[in-house]
PDB file of C-alpha atoms in Angstrom:
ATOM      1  CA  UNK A   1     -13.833  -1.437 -24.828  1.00 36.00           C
ATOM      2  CA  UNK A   2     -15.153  -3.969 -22.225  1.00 39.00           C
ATOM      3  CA  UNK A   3     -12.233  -5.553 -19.744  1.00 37.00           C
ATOM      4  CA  UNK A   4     -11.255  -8.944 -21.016  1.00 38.00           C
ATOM      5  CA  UNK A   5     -12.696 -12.150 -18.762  1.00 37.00           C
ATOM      6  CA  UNK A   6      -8.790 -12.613 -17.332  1.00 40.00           C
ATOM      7  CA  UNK A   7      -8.863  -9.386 -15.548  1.00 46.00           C
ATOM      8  CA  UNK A   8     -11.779 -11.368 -13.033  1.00 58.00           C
ATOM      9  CA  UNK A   9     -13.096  -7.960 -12.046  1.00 84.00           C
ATOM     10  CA  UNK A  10     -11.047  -5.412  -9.856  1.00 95.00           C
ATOM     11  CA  UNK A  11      -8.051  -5.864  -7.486  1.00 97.00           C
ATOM     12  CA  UNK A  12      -5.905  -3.974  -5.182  1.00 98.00           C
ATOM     13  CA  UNK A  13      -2.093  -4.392  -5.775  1.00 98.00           C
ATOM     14  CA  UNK A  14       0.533  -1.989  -3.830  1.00 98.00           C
ATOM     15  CA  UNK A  15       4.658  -1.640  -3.946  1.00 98.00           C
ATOM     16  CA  UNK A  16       7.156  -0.212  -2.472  1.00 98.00           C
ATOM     17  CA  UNK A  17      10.465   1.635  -3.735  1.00 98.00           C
ATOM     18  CA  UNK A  18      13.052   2.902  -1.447  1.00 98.00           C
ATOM     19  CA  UNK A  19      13.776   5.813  -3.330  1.00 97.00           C
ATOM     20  CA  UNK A  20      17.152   6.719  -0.928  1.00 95.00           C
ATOM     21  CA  UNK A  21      18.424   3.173  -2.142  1.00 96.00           C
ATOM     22  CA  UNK A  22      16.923   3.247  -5.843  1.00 97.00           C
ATOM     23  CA  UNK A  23      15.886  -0.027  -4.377  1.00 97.00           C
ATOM     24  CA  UNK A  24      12.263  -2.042  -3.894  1.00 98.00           C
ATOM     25  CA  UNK A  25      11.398  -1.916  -0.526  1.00 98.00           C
ATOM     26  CA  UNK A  26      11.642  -5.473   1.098  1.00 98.00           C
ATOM     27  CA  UNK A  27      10.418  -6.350   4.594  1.00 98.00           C
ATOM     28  CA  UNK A  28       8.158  -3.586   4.429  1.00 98.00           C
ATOM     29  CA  UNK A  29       4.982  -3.979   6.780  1.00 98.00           C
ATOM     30  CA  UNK A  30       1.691  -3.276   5.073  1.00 98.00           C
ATOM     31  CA  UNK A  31      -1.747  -2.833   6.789  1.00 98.00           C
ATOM     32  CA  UNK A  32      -4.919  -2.843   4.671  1.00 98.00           C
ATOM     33  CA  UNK A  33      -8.468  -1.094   5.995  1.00 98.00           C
ATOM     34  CA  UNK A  34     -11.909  -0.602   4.807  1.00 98.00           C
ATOM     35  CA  UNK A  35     -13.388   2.543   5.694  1.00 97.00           C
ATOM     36  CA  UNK A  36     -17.097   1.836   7.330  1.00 95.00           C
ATOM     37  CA  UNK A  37     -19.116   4.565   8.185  1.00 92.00           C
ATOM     38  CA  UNK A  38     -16.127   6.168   9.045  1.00 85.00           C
ATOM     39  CA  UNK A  39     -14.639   3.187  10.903  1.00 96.00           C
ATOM     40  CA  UNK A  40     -11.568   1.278   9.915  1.00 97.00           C
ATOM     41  CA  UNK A  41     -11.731  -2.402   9.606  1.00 98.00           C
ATOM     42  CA  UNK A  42      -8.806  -4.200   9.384  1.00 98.00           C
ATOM     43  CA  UNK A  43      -8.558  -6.773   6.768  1.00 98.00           C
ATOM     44  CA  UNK A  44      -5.465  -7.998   6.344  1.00 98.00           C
ATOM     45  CA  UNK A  45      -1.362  -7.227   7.273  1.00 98.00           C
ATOM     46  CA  UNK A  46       1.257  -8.384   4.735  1.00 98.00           C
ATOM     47  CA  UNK A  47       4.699  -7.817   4.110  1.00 98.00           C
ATOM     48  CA  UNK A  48       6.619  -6.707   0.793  1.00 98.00           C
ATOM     49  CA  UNK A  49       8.669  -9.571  -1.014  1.00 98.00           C
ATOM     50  CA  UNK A  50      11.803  -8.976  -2.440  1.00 98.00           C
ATOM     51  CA  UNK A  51      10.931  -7.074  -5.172  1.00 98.00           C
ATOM     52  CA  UNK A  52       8.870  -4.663  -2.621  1.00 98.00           C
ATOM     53  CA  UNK A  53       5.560  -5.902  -3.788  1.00 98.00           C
ATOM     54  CA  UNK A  54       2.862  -8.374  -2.166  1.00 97.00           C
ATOM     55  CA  UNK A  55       2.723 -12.188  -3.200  1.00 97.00           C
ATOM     56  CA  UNK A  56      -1.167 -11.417  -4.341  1.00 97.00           C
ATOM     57  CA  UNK A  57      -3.381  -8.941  -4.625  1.00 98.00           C
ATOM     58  CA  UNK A  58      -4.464  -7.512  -2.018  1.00 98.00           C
ATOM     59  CA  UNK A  59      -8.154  -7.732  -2.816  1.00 98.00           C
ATOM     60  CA  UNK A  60      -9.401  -9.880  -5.630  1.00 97.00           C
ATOM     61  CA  UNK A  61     -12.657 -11.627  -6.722  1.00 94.00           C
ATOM     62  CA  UNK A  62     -15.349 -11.872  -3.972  1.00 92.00           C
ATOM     63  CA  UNK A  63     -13.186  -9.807  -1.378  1.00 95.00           C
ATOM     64  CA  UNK A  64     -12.824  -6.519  -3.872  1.00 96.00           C
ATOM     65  CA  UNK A  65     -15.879  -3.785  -3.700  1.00 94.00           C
ATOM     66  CA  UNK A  66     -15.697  -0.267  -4.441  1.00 95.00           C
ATOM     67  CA  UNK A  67     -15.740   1.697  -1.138  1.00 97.00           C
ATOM     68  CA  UNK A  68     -13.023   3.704   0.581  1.00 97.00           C
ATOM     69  CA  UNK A  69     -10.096   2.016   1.574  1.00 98.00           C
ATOM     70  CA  UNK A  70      -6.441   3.069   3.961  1.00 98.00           C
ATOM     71  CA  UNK A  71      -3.424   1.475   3.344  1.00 98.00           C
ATOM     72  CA  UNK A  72      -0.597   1.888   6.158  1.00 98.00           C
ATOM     73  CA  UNK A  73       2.742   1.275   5.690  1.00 98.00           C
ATOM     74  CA  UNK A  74       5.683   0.525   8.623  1.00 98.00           C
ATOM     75  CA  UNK A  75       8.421   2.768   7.131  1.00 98.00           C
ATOM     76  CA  UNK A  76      10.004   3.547   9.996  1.00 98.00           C
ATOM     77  CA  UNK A  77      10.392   0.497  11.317  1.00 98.00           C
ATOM     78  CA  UNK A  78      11.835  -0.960   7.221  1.00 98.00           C
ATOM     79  CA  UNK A  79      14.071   1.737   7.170  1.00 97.00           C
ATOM     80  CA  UNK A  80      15.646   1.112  10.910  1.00 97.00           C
ATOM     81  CA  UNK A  81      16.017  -2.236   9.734  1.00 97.00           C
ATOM     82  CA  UNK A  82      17.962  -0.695   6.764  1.00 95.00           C
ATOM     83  CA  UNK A  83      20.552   0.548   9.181  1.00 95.00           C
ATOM     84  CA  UNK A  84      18.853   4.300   8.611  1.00 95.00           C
ATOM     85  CA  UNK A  85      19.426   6.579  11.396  1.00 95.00           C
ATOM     86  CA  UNK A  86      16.222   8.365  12.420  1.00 95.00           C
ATOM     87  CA  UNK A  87      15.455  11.104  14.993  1.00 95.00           C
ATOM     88  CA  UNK A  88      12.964   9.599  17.281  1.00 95.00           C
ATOM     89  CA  UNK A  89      10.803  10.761  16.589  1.00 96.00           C
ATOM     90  CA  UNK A  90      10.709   9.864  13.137  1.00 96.00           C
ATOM     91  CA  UNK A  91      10.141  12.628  10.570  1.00 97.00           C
ATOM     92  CA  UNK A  92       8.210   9.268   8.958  1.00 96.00           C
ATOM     93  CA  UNK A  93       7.252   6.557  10.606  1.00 97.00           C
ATOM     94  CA  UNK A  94       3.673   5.276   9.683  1.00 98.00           C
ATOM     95  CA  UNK A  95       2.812   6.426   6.099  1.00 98.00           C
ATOM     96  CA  UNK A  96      -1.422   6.466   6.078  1.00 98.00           C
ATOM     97  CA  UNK A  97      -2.816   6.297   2.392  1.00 98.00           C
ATOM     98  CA  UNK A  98      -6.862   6.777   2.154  1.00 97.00           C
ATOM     99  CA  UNK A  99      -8.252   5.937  -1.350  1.00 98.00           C
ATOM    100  CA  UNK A 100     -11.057   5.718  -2.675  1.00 97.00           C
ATOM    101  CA  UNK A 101     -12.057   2.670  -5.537  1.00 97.00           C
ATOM    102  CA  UNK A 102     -15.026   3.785  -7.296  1.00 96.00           C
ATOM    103  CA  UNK A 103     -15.136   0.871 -10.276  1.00 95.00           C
ATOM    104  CA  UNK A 104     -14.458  -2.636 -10.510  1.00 95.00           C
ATOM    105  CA  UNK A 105     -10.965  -2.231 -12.052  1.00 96.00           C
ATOM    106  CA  UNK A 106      -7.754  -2.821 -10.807  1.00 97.00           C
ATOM    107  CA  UNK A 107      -6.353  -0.330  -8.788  1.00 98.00           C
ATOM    108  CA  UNK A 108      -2.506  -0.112  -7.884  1.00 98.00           C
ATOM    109  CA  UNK A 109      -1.447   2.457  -5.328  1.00 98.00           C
ATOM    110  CA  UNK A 110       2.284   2.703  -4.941  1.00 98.00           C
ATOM    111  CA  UNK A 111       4.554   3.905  -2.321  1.00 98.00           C
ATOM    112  CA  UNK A 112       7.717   5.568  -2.905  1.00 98.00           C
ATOM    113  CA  UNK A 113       9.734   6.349  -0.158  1.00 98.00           C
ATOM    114  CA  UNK A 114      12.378   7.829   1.754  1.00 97.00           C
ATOM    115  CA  UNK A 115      13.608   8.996   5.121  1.00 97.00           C
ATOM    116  CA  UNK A 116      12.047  12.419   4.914  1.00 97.00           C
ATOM    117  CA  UNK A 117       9.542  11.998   1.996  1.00 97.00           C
ATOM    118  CA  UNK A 118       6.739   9.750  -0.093  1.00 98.00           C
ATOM    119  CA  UNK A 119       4.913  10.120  -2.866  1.00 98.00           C
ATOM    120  CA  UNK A 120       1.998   8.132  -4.319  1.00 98.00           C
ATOM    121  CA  UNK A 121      -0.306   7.712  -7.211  1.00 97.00           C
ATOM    122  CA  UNK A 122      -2.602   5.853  -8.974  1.00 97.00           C
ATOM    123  CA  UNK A 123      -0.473   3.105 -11.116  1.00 94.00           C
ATOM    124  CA  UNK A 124      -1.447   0.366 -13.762  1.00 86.00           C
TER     125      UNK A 124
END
């Protein structure tokens, strides 16, 4: 079946769940890179609403192409902010997610988080 003309090709979407709190991550700093002959390019920082996603997709129409990609999220510093009590240092601080987008589809890559673990996974 051939992706309906709303979808407008692929797109990057993240979130962020505090799973200590059962709560979406708000506040949370989020770093997006392109992976360039083995060189990271930033492309753009945003930070996680309310609901502990981003306003828009991260990449959409002309700025989405396959390649592979490294999302980097503050955790540390959200869950400080949180009133969490880390060791310094942190057990997590900076959370590094490389990913690779091989179509034009939407991709979602979510964080789940706590203190002293993440997980992650391809979403819908």
């Amino acid at each position: 079946m051939a992706e309906t003309s709303h979808t407008n090709g692929g797109r990057l979407t993240t979130h962020v769940l505090d799973t200590a709190t059962g709560k979406p991550a708000a506040g949370l700093l989020v770093d997006l890179f392109r992976l360039d002959d083995g060189k990271r390019v930033h492309l753009k920082s945003v930070t996680t609403n309310s609901d502990g996603r981003c306003d828009a997709p991260l990449l959409a129409g002309d700025e989405f192409r396959p390649g592979e990609y490294e999302l980097v999220f503050s955790a540390g510093d959200y869950l400080r902010r949180q009133g969490t009590k880390l060791l310094e240092p942190a057990f997590l601080d900076i959370i590094p997610i490389r990913f690779g987008m091989a179509e034009t589809k939407h991709y979602h890559v979510p964080l789940l988080v706590s203190p002293y673990s993440y997980s992650t996974y391809r979403g819908s």
